[in-house]
PDB file of C-alpha atoms in Angstrom:
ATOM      1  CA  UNK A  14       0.000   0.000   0.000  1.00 80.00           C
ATOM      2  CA  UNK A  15       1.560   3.300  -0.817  1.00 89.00           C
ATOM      3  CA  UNK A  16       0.795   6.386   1.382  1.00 94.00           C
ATOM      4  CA  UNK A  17       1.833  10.397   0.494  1.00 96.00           C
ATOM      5  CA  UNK A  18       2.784  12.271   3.525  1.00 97.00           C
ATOM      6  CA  UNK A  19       1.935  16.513   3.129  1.00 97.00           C
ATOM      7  CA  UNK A  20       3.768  17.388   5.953  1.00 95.00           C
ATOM      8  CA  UNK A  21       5.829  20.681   6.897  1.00 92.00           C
ATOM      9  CA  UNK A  22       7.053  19.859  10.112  1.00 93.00           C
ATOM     10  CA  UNK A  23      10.444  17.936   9.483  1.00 93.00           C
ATOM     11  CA  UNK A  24      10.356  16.374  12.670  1.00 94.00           C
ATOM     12  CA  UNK A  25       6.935  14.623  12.470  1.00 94.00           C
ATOM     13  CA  UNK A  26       7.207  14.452   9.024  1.00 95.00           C
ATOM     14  CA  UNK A  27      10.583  11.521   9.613  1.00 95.00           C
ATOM     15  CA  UNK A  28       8.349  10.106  12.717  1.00 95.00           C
ATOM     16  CA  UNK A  29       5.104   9.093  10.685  1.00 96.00           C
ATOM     17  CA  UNK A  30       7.454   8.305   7.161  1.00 95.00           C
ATOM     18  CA  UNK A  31       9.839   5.495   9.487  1.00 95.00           C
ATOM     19  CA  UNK A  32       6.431   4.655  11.702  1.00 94.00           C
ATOM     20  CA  UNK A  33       4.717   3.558   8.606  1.00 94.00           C
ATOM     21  CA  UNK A  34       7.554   1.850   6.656  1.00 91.00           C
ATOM     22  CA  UNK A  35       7.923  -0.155   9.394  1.00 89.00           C
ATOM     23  CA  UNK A  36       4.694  -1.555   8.561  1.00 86.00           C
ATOM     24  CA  UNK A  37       5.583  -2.258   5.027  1.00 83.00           C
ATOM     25  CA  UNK A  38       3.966   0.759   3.344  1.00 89.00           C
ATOM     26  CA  UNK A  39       5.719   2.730   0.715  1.00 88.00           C
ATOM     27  CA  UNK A  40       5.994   6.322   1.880  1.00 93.00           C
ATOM     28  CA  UNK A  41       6.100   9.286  -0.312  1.00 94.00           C
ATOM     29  CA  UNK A  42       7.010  12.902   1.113  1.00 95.00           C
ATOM     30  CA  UNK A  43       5.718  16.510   0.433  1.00 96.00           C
ATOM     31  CA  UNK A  44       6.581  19.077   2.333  1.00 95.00           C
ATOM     32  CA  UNK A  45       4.715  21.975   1.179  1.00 95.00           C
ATOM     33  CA  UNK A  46       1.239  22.581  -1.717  1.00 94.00           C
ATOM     34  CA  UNK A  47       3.936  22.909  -4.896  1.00 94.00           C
ATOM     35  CA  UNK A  48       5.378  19.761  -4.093  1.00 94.00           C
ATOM     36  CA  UNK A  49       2.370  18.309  -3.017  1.00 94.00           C
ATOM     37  CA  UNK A  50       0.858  19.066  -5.853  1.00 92.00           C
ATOM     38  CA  UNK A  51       2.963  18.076  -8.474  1.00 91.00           C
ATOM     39  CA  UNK A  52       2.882  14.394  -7.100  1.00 91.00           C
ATOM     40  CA  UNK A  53      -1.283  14.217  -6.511  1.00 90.00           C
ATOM     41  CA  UNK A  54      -2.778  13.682 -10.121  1.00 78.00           C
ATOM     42  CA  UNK A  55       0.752  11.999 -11.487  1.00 83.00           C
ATOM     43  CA  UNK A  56       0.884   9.241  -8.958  1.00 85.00           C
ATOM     44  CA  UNK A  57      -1.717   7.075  -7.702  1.00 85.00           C
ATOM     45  CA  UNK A  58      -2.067   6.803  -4.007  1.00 91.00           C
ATOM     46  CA  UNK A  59      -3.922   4.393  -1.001  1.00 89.00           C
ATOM     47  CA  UNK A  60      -4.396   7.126   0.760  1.00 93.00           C
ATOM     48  CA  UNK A  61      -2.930  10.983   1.888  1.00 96.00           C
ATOM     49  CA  UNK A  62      -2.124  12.085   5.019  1.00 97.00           C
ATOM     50  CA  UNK A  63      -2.684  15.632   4.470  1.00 96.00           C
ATOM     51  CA  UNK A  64      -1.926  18.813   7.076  1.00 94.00           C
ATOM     52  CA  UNK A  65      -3.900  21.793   6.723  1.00 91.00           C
ATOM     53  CA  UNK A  66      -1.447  24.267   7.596  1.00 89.00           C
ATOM     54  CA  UNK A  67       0.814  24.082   4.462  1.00 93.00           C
ATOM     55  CA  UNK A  68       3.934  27.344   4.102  1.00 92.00           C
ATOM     56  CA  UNK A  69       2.819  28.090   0.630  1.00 93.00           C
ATOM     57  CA  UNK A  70      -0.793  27.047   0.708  1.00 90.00           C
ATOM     58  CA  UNK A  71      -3.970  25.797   2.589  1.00 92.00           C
ATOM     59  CA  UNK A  72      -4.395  22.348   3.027  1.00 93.00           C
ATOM     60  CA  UNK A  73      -8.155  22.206   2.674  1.00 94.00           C
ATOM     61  CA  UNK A  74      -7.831  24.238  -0.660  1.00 94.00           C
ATOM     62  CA  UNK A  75      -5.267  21.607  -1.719  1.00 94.00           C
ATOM     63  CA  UNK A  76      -8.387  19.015  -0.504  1.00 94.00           C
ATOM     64  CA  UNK A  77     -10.914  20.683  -2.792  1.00 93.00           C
ATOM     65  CA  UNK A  78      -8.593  21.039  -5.480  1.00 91.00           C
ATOM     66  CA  UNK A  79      -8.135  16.808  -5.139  1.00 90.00           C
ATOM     67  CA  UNK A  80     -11.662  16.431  -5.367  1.00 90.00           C
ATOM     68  CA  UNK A  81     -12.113  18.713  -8.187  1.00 90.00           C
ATOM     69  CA  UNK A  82     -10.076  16.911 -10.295  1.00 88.00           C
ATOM     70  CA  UNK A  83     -11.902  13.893  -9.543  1.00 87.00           C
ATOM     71  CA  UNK A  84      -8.655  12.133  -7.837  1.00 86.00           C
ATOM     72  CA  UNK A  85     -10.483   8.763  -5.694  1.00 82.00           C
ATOM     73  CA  UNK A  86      -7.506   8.742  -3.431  1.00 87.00           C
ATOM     74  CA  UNK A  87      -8.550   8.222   0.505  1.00 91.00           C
ATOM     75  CA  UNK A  88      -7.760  11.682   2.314  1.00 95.00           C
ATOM     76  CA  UNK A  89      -7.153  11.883   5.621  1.00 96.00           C
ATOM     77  CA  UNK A  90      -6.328  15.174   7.536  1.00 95.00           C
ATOM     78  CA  UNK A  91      -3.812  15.312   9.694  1.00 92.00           C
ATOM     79  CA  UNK A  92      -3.341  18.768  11.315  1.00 87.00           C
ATOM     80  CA  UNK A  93      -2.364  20.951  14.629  1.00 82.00           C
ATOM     81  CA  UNK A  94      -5.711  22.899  14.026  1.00 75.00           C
ATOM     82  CA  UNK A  95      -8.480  20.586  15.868  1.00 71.00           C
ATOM     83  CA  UNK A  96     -11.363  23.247  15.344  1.00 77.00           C
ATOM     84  CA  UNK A  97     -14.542  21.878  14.494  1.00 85.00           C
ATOM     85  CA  UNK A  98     -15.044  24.164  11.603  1.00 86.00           C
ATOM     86  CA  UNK A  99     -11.899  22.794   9.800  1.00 86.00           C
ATOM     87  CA  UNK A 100     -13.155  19.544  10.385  1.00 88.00           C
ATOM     88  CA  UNK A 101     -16.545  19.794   9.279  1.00 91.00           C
ATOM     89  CA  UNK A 102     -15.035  21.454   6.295  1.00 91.00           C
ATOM     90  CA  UNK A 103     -12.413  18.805   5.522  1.00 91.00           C
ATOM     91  CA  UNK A 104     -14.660  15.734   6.034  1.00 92.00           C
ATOM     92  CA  UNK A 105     -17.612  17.983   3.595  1.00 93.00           C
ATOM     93  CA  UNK A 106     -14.994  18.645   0.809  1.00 93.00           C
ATOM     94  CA  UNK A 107     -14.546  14.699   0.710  1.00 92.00           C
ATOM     95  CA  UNK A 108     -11.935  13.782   3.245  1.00 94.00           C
ATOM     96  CA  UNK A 109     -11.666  10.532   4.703  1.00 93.00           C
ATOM     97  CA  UNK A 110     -11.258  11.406   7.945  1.00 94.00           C
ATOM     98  CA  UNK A 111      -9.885  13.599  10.568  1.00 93.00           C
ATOM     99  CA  UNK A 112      -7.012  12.942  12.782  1.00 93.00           C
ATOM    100  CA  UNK A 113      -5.891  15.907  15.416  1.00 90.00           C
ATOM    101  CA  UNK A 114      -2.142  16.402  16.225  1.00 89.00           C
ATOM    102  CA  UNK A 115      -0.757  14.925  18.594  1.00 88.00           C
ATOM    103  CA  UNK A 116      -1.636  11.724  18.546  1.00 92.00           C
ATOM    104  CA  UNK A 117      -0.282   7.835  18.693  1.00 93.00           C
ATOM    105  CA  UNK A 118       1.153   6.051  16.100  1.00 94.00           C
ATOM    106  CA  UNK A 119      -0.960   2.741  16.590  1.00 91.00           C
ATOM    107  CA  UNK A 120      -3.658   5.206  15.609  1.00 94.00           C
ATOM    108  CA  UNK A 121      -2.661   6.600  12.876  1.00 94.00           C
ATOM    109  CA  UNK A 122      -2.043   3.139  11.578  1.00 92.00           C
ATOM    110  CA  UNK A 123      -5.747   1.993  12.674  1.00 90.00           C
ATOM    111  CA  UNK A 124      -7.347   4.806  10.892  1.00 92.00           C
ATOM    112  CA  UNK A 125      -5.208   4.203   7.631  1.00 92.00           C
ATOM    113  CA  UNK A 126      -6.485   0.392   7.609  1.00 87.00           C
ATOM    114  CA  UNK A 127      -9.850   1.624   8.431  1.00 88.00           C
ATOM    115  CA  UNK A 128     -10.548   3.640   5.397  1.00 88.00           C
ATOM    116  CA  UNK A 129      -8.506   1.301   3.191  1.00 84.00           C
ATOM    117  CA  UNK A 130     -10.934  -1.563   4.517  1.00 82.00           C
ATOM    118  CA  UNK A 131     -13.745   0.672   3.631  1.00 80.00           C
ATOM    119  CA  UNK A 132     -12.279   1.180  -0.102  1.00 75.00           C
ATOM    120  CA  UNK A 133     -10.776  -1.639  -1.310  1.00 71.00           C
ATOM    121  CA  UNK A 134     -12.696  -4.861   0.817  1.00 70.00           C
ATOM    122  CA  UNK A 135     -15.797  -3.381   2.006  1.00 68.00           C
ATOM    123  CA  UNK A 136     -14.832  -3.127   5.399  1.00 65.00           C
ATOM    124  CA  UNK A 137     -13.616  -6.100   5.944  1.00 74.00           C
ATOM    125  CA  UNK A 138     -10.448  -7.340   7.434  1.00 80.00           C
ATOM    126  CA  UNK A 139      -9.606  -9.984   4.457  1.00 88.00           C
ATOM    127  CA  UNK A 140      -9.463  -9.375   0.265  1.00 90.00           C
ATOM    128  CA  UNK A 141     -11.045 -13.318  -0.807  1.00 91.00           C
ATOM    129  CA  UNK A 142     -11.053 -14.322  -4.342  1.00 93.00           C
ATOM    130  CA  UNK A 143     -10.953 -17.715  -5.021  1.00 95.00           C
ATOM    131  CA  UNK A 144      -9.422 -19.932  -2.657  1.00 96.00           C
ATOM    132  CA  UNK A 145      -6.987 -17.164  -2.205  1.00 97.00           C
ATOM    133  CA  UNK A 146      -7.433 -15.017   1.007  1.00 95.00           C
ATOM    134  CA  UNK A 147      -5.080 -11.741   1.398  1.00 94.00           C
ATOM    135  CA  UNK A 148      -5.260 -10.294   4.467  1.00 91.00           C
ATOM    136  CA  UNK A 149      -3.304  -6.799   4.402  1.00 85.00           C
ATOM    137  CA  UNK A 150      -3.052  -5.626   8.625  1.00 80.00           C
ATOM    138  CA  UNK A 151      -0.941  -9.140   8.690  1.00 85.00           C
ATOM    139  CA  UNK A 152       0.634  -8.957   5.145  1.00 87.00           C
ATOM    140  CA  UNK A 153      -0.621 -12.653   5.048  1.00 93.00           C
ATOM    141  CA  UNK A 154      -1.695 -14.625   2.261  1.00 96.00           C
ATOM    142  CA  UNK A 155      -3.380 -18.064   2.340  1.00 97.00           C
ATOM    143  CA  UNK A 156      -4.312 -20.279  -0.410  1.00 97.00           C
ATOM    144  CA  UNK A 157      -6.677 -23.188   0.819  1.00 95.00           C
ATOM    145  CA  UNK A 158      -6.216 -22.293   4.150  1.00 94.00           C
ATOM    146  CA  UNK A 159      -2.302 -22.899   3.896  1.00 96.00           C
ATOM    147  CA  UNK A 160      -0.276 -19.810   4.800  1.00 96.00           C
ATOM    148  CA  UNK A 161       1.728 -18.538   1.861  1.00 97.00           C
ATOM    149  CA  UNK A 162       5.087 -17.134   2.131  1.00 96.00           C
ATOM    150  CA  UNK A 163       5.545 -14.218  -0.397  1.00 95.00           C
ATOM    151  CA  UNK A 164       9.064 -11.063   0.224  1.00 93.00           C
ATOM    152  CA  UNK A 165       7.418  -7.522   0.633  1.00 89.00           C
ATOM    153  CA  UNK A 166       7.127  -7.289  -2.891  1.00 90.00           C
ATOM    154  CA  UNK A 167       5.570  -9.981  -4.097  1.00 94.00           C
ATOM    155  CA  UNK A 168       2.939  -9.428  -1.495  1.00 94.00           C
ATOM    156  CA  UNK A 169       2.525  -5.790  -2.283  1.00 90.00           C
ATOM    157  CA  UNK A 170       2.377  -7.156  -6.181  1.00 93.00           C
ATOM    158  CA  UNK A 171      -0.513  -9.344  -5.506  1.00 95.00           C
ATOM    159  CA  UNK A 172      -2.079  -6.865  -3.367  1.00 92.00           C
ATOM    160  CA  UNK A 173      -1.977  -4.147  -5.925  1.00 91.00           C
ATOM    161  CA  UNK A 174      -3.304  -6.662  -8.701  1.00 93.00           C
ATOM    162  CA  UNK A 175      -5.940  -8.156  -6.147  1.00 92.00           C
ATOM    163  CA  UNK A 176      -7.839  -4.837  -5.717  1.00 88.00           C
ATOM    164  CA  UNK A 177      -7.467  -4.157  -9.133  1.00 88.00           C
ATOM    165  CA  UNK A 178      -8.906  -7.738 -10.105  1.00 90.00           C
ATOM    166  CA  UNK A 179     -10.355  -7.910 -13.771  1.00 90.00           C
ATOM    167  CA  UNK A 180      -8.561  -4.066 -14.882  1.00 91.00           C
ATOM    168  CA  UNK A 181      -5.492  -4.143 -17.175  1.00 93.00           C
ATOM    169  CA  UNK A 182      -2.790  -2.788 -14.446  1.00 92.00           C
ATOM    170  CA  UNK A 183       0.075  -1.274 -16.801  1.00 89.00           C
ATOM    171  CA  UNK A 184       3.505  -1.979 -15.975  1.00 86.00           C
ATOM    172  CA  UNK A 185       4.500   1.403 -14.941  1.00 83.00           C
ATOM    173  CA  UNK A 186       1.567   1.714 -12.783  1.00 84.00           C
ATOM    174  CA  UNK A 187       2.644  -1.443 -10.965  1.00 87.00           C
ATOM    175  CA  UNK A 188       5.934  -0.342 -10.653  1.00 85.00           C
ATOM    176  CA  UNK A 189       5.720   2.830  -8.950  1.00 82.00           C
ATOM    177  CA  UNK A 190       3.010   1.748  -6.997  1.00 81.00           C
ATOM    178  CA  UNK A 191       5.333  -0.630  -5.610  1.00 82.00           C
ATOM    179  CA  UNK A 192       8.620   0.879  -5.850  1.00 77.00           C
ATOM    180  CA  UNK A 193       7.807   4.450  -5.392  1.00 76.00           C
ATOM    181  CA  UNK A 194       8.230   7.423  -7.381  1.00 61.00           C
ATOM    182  CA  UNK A 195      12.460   6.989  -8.343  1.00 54.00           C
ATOM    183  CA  UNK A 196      10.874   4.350 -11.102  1.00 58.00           C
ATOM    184  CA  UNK A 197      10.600   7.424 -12.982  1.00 54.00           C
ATOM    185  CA  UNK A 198      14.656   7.321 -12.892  1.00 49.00           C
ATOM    186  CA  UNK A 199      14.492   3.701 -14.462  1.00 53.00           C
ATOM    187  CA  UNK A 200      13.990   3.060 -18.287  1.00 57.00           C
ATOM    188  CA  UNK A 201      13.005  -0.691 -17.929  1.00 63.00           C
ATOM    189  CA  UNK A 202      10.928  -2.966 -16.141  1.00 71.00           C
ATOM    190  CA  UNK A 203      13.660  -5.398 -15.070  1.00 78.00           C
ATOM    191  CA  UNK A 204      12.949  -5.435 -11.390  1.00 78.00           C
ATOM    192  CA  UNK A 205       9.301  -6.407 -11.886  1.00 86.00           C
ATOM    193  CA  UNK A 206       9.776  -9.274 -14.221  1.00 88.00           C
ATOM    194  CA  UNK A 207      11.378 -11.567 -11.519  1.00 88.00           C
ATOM    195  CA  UNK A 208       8.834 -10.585  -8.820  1.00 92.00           C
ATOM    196  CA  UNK A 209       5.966 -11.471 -10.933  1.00 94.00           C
ATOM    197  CA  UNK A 210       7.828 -14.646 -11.852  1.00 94.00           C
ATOM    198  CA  UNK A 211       8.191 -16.008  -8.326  1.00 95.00           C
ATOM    199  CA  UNK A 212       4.882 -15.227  -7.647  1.00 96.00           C
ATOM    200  CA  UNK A 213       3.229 -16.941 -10.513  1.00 96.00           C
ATOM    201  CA  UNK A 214       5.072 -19.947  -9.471  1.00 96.00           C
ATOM    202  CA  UNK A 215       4.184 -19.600  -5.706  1.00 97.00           C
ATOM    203  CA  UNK A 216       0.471 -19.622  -7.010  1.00 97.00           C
ATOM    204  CA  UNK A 217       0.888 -22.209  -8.979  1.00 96.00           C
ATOM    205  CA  UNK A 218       2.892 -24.450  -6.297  1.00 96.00           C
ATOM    206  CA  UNK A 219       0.050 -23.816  -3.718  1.00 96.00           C
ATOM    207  CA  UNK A 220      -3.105 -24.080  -6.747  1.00 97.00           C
ATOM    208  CA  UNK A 221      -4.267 -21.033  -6.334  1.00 97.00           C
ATOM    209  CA  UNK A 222      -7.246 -20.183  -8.793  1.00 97.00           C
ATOM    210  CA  UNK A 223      -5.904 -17.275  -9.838  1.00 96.00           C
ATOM    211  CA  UNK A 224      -3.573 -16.476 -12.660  1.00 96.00           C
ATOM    212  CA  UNK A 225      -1.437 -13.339 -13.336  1.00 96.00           C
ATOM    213  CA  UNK A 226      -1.741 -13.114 -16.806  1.00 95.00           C
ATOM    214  CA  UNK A 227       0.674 -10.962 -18.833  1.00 92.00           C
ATOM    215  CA  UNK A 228      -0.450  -8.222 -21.553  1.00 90.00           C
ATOM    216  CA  UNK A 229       2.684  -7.994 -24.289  1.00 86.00           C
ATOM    217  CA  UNK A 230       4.035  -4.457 -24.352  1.00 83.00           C
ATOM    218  CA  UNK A 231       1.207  -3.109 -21.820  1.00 89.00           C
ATOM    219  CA  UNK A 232       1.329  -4.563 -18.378  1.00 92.00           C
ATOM    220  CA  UNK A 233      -0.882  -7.261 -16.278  1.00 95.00           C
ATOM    221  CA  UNK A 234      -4.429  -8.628 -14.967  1.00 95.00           C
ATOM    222  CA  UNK A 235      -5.677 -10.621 -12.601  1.00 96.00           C
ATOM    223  CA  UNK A 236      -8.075 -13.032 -12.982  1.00 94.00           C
ATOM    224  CA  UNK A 237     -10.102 -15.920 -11.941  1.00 93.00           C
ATOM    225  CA  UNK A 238      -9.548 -19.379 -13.254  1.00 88.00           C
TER     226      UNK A 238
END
């Protein structure tokens, strides 16, 4: 799962980037509306954490300009100002949720999961298709009730393809979802083609009824068997 930080504040900016790569997402950083900006609309992200209180911009301006463009990404504020008329405007210009400085860790990640279980499995703990069962708060996967053991990026791979079951993911799509944004520094696909390979024949090993099947020249789908 890959989350963009809008941050300004250096300090808690480094705390909630290493808090939530320790939990296997991929963390991207902006620390002001330009930079913010120039990622949102280019990238695809799970979800922003986004702080109203922005050195070259408002935050909630950045929010309606999100929404605007029609961008699905979750939204969740993430700000010093805990008035209820920022929050009421936040969550009415589309935000996810609202989440007032200071606050734990462990509950940033909970409401992260939350909305992402709202999105992407219909609020459920566990993505099933097939005999296949992907359950993201463990970064688990079982196939016929037998646990499956996939590296970070194979699991992030299926993941990615799971919740995109059916749709033709491109390649580069895939790859900076997974990777990040310095992709856009590579000019091949290399580094995919062995994850997808290991994973095909993980799936096939333990029978899954899924397939990965490859697009020439375009990318890759999911499917049922």
């Amino acid at each position: 799962m890959k989350i963009l930080i809008i941050e300004d504040e250096f300090e808690m900016l480094k705390n909630m980037q290493n808090s939530l790569e320790k939990q296997n997402f991929v963390v991207e950083l902006a620390q002001n509306y330009k930079e913010a900006l120039s990622k949102i609309g280019v990238y695809e992200y799970d979800c922003i954490l986004l702080d109203i209180s922005l050195p070259d911009g408002n935050g909630l301006q950045l929010l309606k300009n999100i929404k605007d463009k029609g961008i699905t990404d979750n939204v969740i504020i993430v700000s010093a100002k805990n008035s209820i008329d920022d929050k009421v405007e936040g969550l009415d210009l589309g935000a996810d949720d609202y989440l007032p400085k200071p606050f734990h860790m462990a509950e940033l990640h909970a409401r992260i999961n939350a909305v992402l279980r709202r999105k992407n499995f219909k609020g459920s703990n566990v993505l099933e298709i097939a005999n296949v069962s992907i359950c993201p708060d463990k970064h688990s996967v079982e196939i016929n009730k037998e646990m499956v053991s996939l590296n970070r990026k194979e699991f992030a791979i299926l993941l990615y393809l799971a919740t995109n079951k059916g749709r033709l993911v491109s390649k580069s799509a895939l790859a900076e979802h997974v990777w990040g944004d310095y992709i856009d520094q590579s000019d091949n696909f290399e580094f995919i083609y062995s994850q997808i390979k290991n994973l095909r024949k993980k799936l096939e090993e333990y029978q899954a009824e899924i397939e990965i099947r490859a697009v020439y020249g375009i990318g890759y789908k999911l499917q049922s068997l």
